[in-house]
Short mmCIF file of C-alpha atoms and ligand atoms in Angstrom, two decimals:
data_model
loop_
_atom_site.label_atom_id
_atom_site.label_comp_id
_atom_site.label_asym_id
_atom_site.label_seq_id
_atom_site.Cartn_x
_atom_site.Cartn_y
_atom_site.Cartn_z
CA UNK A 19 1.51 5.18 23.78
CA UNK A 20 5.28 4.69 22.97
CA UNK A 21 6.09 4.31 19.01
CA UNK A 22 9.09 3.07 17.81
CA UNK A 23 9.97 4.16 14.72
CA UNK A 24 13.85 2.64 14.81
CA UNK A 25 12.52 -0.37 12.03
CA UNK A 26 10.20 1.61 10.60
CA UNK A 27 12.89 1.48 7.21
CA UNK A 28 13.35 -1.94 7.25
CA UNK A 29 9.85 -2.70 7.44
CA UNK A 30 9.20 0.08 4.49
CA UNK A 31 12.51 -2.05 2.53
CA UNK A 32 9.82 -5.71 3.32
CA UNK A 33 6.93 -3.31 1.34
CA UNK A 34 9.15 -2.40 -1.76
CA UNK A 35 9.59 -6.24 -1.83
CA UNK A 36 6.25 -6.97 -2.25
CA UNK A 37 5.48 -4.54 -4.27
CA UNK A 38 7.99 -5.94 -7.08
CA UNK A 39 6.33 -8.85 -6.68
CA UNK A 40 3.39 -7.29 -7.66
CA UNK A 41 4.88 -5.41 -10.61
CA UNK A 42 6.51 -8.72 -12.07
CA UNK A 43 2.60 -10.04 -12.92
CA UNK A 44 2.18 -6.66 -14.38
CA UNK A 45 0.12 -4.50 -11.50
CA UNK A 46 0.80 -1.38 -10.18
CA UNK A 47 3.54 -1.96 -7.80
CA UNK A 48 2.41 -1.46 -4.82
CA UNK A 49 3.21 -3.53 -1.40
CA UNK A 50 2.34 -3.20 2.49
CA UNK A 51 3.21 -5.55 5.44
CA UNK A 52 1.14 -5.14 9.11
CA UNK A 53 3.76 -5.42 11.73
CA UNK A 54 2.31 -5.75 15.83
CA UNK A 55 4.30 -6.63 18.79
CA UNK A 56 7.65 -6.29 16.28
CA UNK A 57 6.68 -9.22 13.67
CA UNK A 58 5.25 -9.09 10.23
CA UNK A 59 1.79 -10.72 10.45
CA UNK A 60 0.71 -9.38 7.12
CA UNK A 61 1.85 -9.38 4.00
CA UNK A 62 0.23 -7.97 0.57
CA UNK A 63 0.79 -6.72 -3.13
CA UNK A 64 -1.19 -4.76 -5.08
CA UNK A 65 -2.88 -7.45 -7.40
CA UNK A 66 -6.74 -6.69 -8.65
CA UNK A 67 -6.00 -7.57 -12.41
CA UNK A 68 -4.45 -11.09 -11.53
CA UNK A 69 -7.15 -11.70 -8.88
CA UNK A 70 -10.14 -10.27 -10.97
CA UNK A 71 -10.84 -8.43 -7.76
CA UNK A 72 -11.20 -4.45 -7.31
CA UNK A 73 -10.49 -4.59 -3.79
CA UNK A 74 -7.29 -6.39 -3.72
CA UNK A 75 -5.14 -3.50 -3.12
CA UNK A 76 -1.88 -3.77 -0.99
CA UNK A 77 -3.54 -2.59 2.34
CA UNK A 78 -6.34 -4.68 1.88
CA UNK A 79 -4.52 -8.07 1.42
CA UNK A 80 -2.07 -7.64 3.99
CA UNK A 81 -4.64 -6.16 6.46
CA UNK A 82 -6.93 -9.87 5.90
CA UNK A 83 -3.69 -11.73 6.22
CA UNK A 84 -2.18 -10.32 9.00
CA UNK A 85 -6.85 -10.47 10.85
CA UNK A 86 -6.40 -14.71 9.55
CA UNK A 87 -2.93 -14.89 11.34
CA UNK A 88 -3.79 -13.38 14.54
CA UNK A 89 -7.72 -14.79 14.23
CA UNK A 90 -8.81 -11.34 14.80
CA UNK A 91 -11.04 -9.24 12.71
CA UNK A 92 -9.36 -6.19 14.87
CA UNK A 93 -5.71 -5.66 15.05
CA UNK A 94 -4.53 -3.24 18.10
CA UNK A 95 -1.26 -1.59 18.10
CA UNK A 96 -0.29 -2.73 14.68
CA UNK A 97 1.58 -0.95 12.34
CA UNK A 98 1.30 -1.02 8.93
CA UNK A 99 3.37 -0.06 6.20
CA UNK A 100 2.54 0.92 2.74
CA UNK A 101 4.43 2.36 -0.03
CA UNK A 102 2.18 4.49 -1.24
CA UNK A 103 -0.17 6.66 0.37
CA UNK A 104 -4.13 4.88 1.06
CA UNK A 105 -7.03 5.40 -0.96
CA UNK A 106 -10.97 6.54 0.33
CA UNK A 107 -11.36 2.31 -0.17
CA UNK A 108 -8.47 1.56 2.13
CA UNK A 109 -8.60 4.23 4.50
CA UNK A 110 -11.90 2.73 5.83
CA UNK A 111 -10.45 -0.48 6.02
CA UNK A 112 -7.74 0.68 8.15
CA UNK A 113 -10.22 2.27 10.38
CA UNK A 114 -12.01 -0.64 10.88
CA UNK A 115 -9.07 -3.25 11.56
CA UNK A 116 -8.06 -0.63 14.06
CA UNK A 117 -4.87 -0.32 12.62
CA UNK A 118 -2.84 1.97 15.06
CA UNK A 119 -0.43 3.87 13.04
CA UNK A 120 -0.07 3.77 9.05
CA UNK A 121 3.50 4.74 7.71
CA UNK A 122 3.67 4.80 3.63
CA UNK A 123 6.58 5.90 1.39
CA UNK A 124 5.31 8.07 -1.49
CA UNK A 125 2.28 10.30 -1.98
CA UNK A 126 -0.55 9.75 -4.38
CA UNK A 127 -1.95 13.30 -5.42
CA UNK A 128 -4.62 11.54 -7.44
CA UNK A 129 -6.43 9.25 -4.76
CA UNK A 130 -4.32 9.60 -1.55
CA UNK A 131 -6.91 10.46 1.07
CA UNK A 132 -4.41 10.76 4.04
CA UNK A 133 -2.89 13.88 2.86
CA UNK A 134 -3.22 14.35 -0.86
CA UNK A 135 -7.31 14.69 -1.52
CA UNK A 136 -8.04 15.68 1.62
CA UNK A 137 -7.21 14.55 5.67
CA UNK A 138 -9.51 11.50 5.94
CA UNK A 139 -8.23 9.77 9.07
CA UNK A 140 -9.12 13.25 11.21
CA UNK A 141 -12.71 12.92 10.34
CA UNK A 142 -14.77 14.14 13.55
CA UNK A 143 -16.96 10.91 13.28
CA UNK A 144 -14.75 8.71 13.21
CA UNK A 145 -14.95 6.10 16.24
CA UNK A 146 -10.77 5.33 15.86
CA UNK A 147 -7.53 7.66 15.92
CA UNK A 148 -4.87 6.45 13.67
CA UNK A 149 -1.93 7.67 13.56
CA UNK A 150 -0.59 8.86 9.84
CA UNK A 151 3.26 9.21 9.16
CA UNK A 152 4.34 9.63 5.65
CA UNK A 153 7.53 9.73 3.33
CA UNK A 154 9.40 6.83 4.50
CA UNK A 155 11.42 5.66 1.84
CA UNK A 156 9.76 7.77 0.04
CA UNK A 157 12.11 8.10 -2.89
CA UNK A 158 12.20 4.21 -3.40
CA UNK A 159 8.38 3.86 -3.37
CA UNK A 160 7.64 6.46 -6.10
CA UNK A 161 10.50 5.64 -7.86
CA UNK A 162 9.27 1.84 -8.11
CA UNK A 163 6.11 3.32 -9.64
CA UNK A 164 7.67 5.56 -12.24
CA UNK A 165 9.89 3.08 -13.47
CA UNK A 166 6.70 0.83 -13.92
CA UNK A 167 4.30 3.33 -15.85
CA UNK A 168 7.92 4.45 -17.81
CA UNK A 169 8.57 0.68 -18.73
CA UNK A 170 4.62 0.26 -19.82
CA UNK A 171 3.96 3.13 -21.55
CA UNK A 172 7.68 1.73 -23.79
CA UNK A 173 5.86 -1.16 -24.18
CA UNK A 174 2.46 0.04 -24.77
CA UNK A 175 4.54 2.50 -27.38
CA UNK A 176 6.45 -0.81 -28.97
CA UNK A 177 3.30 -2.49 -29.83
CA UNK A 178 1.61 0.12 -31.56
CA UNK A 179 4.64 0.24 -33.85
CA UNK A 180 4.68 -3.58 -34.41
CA UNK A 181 0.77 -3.04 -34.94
CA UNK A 182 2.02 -0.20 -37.60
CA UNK A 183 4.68 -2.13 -38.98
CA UNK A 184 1.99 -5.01 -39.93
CA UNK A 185 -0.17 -2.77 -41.70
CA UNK A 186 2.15 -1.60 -44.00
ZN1 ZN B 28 -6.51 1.37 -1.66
#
């Protein structure tokens, strides 16, 4: 199994995009692209509020687009990227697209179940090896989620002093 890892930036820069996409309709920004044979063939953003659905996390969008491009529920030797490391909900996923090797940017002590809340994807019963590599980027990705919860907790902030301001 050769990996390259020589676009494995660039692909991580395609993530940050999406995930500013996502963080312009006010979710969590968080993106992730599937990549096989050197193309993107998945793209996704973060998006459960705008799509009233709990499972429309980054992962799990681009992971059905990239199964409807192909036409194929399994998706050997893909990559995918994700800026921020997978949840317990996603990590499954990933096993079952057969997804060969997950790269994401920044860590997620709270959920991450790669490295974070435990090592999921080296589970003894699991039926698939993927491979895990983390940090790429890794700056970018967790700074593009600070500066989100910074900029909502302003404007969370703002309102309660226009709220405070009425009642007087
Ligand atoms: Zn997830």
């Amino acid at each position: 199994m050769i990996i390259d890892r020589s676009r494995d930036d660039e692909f991580m820069r395609e993530a940050l995009a999406l995930a500013a996409e996502g963080a312009r309709l006010g979710e969590v920004p968080v993106g992730a692209v599937v990549v096989q044979d050197g193309q993107i063939v998945g793209r996704g953003f973060n998006c459960p509020i705008s799509s009233h659905d709990p499972s429309a996390h980054a992962e799990m969008v681009a992971i059905r687009d990239a199964a409807l491009s192909r036409e194929n529920y399994r998706l050997p030797g893909s990559t995918l990227y994700v800026t921020l490391e997978p949840c317990s909900m996603c990590a499954g996923l990933i096993v079952h697209s057969r997804v060969q090797r997950v790269v994401y940017g920044a860590t997620e002590p709270k959920a991450g179940v790669a490295v974070s809340r435990g090592e999921f994807f080296s589970q003894g019963f699991l039926n698939h090896r993927v491979l895990i590599e983390g940090g790429v980027a890794a700056q970018d990705c967790s700074e593009m989620l600070s500066e989100f919860f910074k900029a909502r907790r302003l404007k969370s902030r703002g309102g309660e002093a226009m709220e405070a301001r009425s009642e007087e």
